Coordinates of C-alpha atoms in Angstrom, one line a residue:
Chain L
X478 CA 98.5 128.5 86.0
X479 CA 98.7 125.3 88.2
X480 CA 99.6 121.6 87.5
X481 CA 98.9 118.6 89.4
X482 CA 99.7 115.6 89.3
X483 CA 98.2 112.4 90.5
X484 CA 98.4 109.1 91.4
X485 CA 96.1 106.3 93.7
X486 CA 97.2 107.2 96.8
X487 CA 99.0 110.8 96.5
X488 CA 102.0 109.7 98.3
X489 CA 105.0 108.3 96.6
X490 CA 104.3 108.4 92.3
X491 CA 102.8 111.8 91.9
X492 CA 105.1 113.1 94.4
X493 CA 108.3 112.0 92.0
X494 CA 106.4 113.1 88.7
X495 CA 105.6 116.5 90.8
X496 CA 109.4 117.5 91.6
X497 CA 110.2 116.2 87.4
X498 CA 107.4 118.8 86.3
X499 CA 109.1 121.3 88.4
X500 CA 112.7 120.4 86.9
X501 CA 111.2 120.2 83.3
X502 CA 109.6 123.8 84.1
X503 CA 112.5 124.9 85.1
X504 CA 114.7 123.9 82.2
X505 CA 112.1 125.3 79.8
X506 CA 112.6 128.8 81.6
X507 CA 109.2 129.0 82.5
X508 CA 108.6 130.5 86.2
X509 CA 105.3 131.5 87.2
X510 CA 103.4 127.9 87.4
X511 CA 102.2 126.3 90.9
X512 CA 102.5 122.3 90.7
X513 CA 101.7 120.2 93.6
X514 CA 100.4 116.2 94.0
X515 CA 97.1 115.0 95.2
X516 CA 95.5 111.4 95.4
X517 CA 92.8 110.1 93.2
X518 CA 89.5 110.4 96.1
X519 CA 90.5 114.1 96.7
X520 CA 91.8 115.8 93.2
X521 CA 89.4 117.7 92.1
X522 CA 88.6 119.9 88.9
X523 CA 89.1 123.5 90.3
X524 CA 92.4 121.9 92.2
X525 CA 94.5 122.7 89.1
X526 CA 94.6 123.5 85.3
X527 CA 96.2 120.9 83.7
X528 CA 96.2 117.3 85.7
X529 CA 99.9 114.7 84.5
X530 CA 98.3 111.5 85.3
X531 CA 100.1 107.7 84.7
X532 CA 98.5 105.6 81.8
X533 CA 96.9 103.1 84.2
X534 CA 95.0 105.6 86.2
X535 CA 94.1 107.8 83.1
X536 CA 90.5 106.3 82.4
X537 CA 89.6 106.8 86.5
X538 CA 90.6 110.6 85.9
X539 CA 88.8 112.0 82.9
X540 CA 86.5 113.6 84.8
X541 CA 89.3 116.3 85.9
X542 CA 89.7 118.7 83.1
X543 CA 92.9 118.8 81.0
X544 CA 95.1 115.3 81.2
X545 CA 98.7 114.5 80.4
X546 CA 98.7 111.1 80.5
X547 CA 102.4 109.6 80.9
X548 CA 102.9 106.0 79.4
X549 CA 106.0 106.1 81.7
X550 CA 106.1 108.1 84.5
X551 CA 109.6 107.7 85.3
X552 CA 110.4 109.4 81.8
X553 CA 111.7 112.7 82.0
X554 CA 112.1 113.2 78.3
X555 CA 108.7 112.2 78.0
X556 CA 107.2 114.6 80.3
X557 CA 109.4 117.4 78.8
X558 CA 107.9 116.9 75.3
X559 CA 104.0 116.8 76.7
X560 CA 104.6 120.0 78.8
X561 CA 106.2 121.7 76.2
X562 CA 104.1 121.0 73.7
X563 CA 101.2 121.7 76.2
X564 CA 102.2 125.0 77.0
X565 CA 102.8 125.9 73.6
X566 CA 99.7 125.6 72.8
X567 CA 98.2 127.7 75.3
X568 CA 101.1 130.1 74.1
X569 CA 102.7 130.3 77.6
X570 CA 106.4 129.2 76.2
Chain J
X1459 CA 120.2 130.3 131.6
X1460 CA 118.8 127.1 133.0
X1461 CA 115.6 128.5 132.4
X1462 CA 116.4 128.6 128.5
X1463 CA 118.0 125.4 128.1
X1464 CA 115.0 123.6 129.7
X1465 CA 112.9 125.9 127.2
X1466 CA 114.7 124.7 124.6
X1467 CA 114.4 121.1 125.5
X1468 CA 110.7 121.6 125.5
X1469 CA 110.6 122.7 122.0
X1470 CA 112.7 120.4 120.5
X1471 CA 110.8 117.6 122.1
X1472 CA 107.3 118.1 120.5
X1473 CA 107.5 116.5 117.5
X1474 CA 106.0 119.0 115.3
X1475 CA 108.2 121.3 116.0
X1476 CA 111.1 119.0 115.2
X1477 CA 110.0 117.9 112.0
X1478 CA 109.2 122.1 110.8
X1479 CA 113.1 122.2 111.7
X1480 CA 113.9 119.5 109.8
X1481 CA 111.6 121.4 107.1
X1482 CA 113.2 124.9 107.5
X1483 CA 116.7 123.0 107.4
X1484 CA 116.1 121.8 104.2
X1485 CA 114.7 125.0 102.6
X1486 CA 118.0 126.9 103.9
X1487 CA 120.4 124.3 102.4
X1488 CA 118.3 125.2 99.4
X1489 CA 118.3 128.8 99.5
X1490 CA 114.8 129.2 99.4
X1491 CA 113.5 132.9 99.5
X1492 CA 111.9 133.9 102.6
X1493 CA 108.3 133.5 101.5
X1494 CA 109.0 129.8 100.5
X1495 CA 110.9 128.9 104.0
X1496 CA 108.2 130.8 106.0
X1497 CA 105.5 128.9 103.8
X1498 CA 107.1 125.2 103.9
X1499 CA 108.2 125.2 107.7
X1500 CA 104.1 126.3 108.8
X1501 CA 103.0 123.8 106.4
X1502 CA 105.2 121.0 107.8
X1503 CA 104.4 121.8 110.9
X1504 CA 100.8 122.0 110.5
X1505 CA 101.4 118.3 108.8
X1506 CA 101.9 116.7 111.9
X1507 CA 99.1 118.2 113.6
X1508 CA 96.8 117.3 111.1
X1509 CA 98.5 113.7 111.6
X1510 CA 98.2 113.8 115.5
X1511 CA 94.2 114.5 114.6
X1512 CA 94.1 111.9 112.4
X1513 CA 95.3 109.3 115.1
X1514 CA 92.4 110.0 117.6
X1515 CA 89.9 109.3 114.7
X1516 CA 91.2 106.3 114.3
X1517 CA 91.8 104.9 117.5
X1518 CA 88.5 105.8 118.6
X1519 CA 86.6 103.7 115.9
X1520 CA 89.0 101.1 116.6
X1521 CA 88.1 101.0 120.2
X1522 CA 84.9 99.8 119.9
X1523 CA 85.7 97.5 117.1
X1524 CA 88.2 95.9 119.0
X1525 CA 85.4 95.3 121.9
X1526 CA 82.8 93.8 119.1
X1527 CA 85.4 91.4 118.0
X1528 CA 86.3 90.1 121.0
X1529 CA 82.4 89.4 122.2
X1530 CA 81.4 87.6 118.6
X1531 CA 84.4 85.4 118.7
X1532 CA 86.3 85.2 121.9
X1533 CA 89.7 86.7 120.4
X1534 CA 91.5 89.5 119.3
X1535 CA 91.3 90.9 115.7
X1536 CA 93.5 92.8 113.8
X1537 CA 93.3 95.0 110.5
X1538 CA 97.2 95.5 110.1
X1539 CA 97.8 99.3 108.1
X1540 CA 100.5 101.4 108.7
X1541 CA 99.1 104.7 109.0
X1542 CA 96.5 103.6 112.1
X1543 CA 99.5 102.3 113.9
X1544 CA 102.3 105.2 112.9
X1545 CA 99.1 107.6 114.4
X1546 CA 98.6 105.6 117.7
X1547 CA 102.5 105.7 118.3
X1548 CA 103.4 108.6 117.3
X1549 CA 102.2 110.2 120.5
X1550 CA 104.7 108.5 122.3
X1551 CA 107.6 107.9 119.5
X1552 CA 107.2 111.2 117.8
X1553 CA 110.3 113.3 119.0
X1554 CA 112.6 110.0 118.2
X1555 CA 111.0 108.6 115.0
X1556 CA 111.6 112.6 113.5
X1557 CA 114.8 112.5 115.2
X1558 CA 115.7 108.6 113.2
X1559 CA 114.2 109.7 110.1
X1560 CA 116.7 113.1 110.0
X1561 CA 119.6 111.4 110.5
X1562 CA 118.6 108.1 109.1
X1563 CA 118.4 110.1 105.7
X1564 CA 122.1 111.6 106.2
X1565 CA 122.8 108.1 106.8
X1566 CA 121.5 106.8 103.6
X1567 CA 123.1 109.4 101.9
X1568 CA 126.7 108.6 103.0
X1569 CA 126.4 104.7 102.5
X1570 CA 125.4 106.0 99.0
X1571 CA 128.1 107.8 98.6
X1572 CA 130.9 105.4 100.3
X1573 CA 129.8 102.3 99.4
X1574 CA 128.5 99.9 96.6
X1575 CA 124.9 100.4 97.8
X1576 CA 123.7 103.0 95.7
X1577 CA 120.1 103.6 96.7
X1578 CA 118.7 106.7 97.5
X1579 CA 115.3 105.6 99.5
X1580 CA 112.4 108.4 98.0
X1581 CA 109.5 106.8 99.2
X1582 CA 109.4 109.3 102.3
X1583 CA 106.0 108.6 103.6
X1584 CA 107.6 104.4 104.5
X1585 CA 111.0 106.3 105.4
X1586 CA 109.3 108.2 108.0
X1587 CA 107.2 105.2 109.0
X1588 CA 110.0 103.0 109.3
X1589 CA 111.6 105.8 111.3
X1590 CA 108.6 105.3 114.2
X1591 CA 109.0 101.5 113.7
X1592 CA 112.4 101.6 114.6
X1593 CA 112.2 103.7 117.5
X1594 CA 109.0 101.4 119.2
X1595 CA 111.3 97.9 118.5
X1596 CA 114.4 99.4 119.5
X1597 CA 113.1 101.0 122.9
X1598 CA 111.2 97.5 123.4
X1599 CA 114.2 96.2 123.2
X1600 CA 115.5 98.7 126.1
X1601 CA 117.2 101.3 124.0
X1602 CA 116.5 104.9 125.4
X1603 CA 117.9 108.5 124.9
X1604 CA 121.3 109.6 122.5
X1605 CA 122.1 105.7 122.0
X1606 CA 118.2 104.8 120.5
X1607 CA 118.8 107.6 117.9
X1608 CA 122.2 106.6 116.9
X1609 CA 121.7 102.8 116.5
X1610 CA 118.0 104.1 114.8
X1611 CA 119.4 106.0 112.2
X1612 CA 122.3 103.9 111.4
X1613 CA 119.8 101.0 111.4
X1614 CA 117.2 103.0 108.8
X1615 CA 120.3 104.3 106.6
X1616 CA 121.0 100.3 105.9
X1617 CA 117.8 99.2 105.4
X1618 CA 117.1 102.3 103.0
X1619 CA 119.8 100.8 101.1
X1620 CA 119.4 96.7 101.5
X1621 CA 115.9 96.6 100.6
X1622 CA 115.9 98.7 96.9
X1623 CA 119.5 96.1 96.5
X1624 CA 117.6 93.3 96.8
X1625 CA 114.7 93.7 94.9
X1626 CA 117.3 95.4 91.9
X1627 CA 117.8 92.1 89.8
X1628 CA 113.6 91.7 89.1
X1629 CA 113.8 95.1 88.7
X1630 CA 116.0 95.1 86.1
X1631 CA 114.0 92.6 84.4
X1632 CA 110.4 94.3 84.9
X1633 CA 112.1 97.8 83.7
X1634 CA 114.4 96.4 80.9
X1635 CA 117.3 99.4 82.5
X1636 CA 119.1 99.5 85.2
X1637 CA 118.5 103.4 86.0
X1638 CA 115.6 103.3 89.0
X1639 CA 115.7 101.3 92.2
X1640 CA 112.7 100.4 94.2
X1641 CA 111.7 101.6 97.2
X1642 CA 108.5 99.8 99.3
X1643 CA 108.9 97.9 102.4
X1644 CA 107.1 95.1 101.0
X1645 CA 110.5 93.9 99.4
X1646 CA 110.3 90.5 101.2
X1647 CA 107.6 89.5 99.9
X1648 CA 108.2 91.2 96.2
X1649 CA 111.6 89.0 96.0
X1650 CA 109.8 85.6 97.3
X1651 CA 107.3 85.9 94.6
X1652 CA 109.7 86.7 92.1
X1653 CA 111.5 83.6 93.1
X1654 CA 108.6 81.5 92.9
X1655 CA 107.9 82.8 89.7
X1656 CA 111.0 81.0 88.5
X1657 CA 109.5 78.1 89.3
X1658 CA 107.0 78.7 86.4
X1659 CA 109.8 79.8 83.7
X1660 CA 107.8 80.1 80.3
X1661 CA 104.7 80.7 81.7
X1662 CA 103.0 83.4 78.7
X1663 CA 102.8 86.8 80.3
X1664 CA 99.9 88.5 82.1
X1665 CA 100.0 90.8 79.5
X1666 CA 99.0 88.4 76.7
X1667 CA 95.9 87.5 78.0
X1668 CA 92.4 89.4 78.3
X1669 CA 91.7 90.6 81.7
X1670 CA 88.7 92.8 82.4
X1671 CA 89.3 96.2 83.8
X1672 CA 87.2 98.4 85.9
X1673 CA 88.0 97.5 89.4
X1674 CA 90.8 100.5 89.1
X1675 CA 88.3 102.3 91.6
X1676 CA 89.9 100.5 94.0
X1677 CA 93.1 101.9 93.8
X1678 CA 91.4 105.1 95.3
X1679 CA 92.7 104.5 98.8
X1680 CA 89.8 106.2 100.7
X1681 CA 87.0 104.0 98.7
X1682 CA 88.7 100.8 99.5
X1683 CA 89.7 101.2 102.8
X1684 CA 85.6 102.5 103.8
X1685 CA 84.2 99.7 102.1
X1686 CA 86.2 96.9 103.5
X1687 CA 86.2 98.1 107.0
X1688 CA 82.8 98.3 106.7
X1689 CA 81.9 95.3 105.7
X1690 CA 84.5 93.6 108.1
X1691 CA 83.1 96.1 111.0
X1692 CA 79.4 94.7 110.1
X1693 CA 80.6 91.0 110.1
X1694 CA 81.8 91.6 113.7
X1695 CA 78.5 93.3 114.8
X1696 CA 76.1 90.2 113.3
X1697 CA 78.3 87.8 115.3
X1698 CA 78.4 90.0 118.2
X1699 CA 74.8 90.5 118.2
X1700 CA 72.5 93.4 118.5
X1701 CA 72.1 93.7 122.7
X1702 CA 75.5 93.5 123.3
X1703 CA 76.2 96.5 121.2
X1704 CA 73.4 98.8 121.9
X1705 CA 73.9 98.3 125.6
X1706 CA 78.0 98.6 125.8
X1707 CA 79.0 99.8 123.1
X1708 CA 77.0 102.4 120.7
X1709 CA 74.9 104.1 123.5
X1710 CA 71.8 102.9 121.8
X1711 CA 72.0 103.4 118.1
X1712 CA 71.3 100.6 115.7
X1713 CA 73.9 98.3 115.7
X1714 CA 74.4 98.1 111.6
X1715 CA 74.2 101.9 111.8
X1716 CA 77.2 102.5 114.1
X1717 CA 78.9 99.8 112.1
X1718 CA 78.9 101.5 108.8
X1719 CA 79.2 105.0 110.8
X1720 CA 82.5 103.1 112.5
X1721 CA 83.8 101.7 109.3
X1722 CA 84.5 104.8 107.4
X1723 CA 84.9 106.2 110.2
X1724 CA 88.2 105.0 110.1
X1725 CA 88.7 105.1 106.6
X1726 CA 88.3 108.9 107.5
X1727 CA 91.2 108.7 110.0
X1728 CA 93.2 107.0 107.6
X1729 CA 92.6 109.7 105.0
X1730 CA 93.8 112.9 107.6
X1731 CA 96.5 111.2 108.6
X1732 CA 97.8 110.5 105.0
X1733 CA 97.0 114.5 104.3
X1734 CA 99.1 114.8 107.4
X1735 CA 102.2 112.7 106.3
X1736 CA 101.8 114.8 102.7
X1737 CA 102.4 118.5 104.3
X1738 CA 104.9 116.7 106.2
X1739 CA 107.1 115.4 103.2
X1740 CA 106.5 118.2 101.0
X1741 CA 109.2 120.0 101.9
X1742 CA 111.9 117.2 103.3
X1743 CA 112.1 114.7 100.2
X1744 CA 112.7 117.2 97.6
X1745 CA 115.9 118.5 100.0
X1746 CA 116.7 115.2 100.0
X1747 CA 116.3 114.5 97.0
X1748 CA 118.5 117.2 95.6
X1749 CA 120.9 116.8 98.5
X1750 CA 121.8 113.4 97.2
X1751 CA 121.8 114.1 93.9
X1752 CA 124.8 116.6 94.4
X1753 CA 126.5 114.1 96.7
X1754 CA 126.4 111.2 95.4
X1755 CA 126.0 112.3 91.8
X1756 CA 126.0 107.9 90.6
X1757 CA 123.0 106.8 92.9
X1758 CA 119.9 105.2 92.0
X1759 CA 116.3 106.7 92.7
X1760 CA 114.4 103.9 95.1
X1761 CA 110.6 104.6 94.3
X1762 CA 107.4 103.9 95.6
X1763 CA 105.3 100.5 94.0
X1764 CA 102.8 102.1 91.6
X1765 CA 106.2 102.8 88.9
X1766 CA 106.1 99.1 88.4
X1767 CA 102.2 99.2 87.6
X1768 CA 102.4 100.3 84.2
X1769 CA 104.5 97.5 83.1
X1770 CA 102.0 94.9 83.7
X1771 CA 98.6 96.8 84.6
X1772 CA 97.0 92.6 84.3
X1773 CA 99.7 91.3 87.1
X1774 CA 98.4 94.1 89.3
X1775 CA 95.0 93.1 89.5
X1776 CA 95.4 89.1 89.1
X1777 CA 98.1 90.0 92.2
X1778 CA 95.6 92.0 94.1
X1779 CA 93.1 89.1 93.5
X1780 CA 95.8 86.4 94.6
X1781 CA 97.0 88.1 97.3
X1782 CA 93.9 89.1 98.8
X1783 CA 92.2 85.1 98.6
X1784 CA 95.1 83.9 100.8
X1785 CA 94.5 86.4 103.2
X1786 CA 90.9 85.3 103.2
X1787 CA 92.1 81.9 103.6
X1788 CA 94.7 82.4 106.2
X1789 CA 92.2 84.8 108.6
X1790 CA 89.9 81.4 108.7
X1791 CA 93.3 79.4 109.5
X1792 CA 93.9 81.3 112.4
X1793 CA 90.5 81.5 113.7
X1794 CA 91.0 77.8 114.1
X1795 CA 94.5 78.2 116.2
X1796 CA 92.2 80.4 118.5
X1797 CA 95.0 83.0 118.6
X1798 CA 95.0 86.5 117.0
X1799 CA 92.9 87.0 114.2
X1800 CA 95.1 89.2 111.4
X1801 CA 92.3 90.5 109.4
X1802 CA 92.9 91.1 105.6
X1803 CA 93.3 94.9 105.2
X1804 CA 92.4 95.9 101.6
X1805 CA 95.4 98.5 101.3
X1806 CA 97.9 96.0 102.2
X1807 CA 96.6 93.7 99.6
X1808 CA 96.6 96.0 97.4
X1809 CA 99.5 97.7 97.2
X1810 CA 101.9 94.6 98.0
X1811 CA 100.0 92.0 96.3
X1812 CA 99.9 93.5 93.3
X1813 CA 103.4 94.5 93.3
X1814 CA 104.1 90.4 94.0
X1815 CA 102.0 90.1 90.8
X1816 CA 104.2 92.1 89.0
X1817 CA 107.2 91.0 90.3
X1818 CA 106.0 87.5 89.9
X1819 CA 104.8 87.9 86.6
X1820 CA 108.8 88.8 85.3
X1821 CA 110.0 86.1 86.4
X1822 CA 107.2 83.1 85.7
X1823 CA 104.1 84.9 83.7
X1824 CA 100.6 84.5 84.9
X1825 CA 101.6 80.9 86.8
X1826 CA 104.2 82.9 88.8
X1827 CA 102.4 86.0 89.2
X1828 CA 99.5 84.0 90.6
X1829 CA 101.6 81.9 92.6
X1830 CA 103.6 84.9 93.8
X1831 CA 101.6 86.8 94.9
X1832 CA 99.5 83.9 96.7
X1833 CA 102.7 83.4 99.0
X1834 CA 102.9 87.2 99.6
X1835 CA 99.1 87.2 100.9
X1836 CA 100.2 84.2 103.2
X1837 CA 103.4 86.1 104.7
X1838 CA 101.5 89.5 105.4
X1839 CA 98.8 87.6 107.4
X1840 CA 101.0 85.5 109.5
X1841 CA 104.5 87.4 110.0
X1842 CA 101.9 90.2 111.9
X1843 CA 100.9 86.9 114.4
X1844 CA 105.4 86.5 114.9
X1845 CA 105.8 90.1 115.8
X1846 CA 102.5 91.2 117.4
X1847 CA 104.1 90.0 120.8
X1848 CA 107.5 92.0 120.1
X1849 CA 105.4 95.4 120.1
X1850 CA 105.1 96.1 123.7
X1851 CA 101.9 98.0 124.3
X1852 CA 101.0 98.8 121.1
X1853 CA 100.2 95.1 120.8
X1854 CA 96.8 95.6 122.1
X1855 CA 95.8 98.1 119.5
X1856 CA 93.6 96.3 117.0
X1857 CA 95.8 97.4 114.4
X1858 CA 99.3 96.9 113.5
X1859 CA 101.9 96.9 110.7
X1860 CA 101.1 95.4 107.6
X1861 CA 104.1 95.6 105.3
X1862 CA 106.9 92.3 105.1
X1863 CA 110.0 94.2 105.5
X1864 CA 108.5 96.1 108.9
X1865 CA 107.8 92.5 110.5
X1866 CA 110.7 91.0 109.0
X1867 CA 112.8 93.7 111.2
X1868 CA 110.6 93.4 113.9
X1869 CA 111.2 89.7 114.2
X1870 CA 114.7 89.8 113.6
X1871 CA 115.5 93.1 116.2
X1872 CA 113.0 92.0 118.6
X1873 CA 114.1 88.7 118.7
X1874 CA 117.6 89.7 119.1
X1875 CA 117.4 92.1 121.9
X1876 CA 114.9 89.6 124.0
X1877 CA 117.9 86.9 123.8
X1878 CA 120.8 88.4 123.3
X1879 CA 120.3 92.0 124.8
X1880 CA 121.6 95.7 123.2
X1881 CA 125.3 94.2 121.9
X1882 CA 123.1 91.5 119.9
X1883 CA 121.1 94.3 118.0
X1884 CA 124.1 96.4 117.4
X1885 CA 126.5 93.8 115.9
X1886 CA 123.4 92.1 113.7
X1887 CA 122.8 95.8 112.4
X1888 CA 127.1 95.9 111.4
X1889 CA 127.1 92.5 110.0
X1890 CA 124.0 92.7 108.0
X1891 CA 125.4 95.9 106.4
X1892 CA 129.2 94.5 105.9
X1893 CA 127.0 91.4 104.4
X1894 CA 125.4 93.3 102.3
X1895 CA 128.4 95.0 100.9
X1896 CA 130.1 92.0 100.3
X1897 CA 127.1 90.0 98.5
X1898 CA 126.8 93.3 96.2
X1899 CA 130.0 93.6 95.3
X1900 CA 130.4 89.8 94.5
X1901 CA 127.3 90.2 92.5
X1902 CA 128.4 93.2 90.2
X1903 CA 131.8 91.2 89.4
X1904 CA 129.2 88.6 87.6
X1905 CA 126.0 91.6 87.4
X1906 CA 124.4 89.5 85.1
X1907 CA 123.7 87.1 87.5
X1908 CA 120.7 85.7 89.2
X1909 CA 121.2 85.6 92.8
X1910 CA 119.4 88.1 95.1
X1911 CA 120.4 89.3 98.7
X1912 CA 117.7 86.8 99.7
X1913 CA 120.6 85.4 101.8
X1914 CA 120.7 88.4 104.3
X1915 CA 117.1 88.4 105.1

């Protein structure tokens, strides 16, 4: 499985919420997921399967696939419960 | 043995190769397995490679820009954006700015850890620019060899650490906590328009009023950045008129034609190197990051502008809006002065104009964010006119940088070394830092006060 995340220009935002996906991964235990950050113009569909995206760009993104959108990206305990829940869903954790 | 010393010299003087070092550093403090360190060090290298590419793209559709301009109005124009600039120099500043950026983050990290200035600088992609800034002022100013890098990184280590400090009491207000620094080099003009925002104190929010959406395509760098050139690459071809380019410059293609082609052109140039400066970070900022985390286990995270957006997604396009109308108004301004021309550059604009918004619109609602960011779009069109003549060759480039806290350096650096010499630059890089202490240290005895390190500035 691979997550991306995203912001406008794929250089400072998505890079942060990138390295908190991969501390929230690894505090759930989970190992085997590839997570990276892309901008807006290039992300596209088959780039990932689940896209974390903040609230104000959510609308320009639906065309990806499967969104996590974050009302506050700097919120780790946010993320945590989205991913979690996510990926209990699609009984990974 | 000479033979492998001078070997060694070579290798550690391309740039690329310096930076994959750097990379492979990093992954080894980590304990990375094997795969990972081989995987991160090729892809950091390939980075600046990819960036070095990126640079000829754009230089050569600047070229012929720069020509047209000067034929439809008799002076130069320039479209100031990082990235075009960072590519042109980094041919000659490479091995240095990688070398400043290194040792300018170990430098951030200890001021973190021994002193009251807390920041840990993540925004990589301005570190690493500021890094190549750095090392063209500082050898304009006559610095060369062992002595450029030190005074570089010891310069870059402070400013990593000023800039988030003064921008921390708006902060505070637009985030309601006191957890997350922030980390742009557009803080100049961030803190001016959260002061004049105070000149509008009750001012209603952005927030509370209906704004329309729908321009948040133009957040998607790429877009912007081909549309405005284009349009400012087809200005310059009406006004230079249709012989004169056919003949000189486009080898006989229509003139709107190699306009547009030109335009995103560069936009395309723009867009490699920033894939570039990606593979290059990828690897370094999350060593640093968890470097300094260990270290200086009390610091605060300096982050890149779009964290702010959410807060006040109106302020960022009113900003935007604001910003971008006074850069419209102050190209005209200068066309009068018969100078240089500082074009407005849409990412600029963008990115620091609606961060004014926002920072403007904590302090005096829409009135301040308005008026904020109006005064940001007036400093980022003429502070590029102050330092243009303190960047040596790169003067001549059609392109320059576009951020405050870059010229604001510039000025201050260039100016000091042109009058006072190498002494001058070193002892205004101690005193702004033992300044800076001092101010923040006065401050947290009274932290809920309003004063800013405007003063050191």
């Amino acid at each position: 499985m691979r997550i991306l995340a995203v912001c406008g220009s794929g250089l400072g935002s998505s890079f942060m919420i990138e390295m908190n996906i991969k501390d929230v991964l690894k505090e759930l235990n989970v190992n085997d997921i590839e997570v990276n950050h892309a901008d807006l113009g290039s992300s596209t569909s088959d780039m990932a399967d689940l896209f974390v995206i903040g609230r104000d760009l959510a609308e320009s993104a639906s065309n990806l696939g499967e969104l996590i959108v974050l009302d506050n990206i700097l919120d780790k305990e946010e993320l945590k419960s989205k991913i979690s829940s996510n990926l209990k869903e699609k009984n990974i954790l | 043995m000479d033979g492998f010393v001078s070997l060694l010299v070579d290798i550690l003087s391309v740039p690329a190769v310096l930076v994959a070092i750097i990379a492979f550093v990093g992954l080894l403090i980590q304990k990375k397995s094997a795969s990972e360190i081989t995987k991160g060090t090729t892809k950091t290298f390939l980075g600046f490679i990819v960036l070095s590419a990126g640079a000829a793209v754009v230089s050569g559709s600047l070229k012929p820009f720069g020509e047209m301009f000067q034929e439809a109005f008799g002076v130069q124009g320039v479209v100031p954006n990082n990235e075009a600039i960072i590519s042109i120099a980094i041919e000659e500043f490479g091995t240095t700015a990688a070398l400043i950026m290194f040792f300018g983050m170990i430098a951030n990290i200890l001021l973190a850890r021994f002193s009251n200035l807390k920041y840990i600088f993540l925004t990589g992609h301005h570190t690493f620019y500021m890094a190549c800034f750095l090392a063209i002022v500082l050898s304009v100013a006559n610095f060369s060899g062992m002595v450029l890098i030190i005074v570089g990184s010891i310069a870059l280590g402070i400013i990593m650490a000023i800039f988030p400090a003064m921008a921390q009491p708006t902060m505070r207000r637009i985030t309601g906590n006191d957890n997350v620094g922030f980390g742009h080099f557009g803080t100049v003009g961030y803190v001016a328009s959260a002061g004049i925002g105070k000149l509008f104190k009750g001012s209603r929010s952005t927030e509370d009023i209906n704004f329309p959406k729908g321009l948040s395509f133009l957040r998607d760098s790429s877009v912007s950045i081909s549309l405005t050139m284009t349009i400012i690459y087809i200005l310059a071809a009406l006004f230079a008129g249709q012989t004169f380019i056919e003949n000189n410059i486009s080898g006989g293609t229509n003139y709107i034609v190699f306009s547009i082609i030109q335009g995103v052109t560069f936009a395309a140039g723009v867009f490699i190197i920033l894939s570039g400066v990606r593979l290059i970070l990828a690897e370094i900022i999350p060593a640093f990051k968890g470097i300094s985390e260990k270290l200086v286990p009390n610091s605060k995270p300096a982050l890149d502008c779009p964290i702010v957006f959410p807060f006040a997604p109106n302020a960022v396009l009113i900003g935007f809006f604001s910003s971008f109308i006074a850069g419209v108004l102050g190209m005209f301004a200068l066309f009068f002065t018969g100078g240089v021309v500082i074009l407005p550059g849409v990412v600029p604009h963008f990115f620091l104009g609606a961060t004014s918004g926002v920072f403007g619109n904590a302090t005096g609602g829409v009135k301040g964010a308005i008026a904020g960011s109006f005064v940001n779009g007036l400093i980022i069109t003429f502070l590029p006119v102050l330092f243009l003549p303190l960047l040596g060759d790169l003067g001549n480039a059609s392109t320059t940088f576009s951020d405050t806290d870059f010229l604001v350096v510039g000025i201050v650096l260039g100016n000091v070394g042109k009058f006072l010499g190498q002494p001058g630059v070193i002892a205004t890089i101690i005193l702004v830092l033992i300044a800076s202490i001092a101010i923040k240290s006065k401050l947290g005895k009274k932290s809920h006060s309003e004063n800013d390190l405007e003063k050191i500035s």
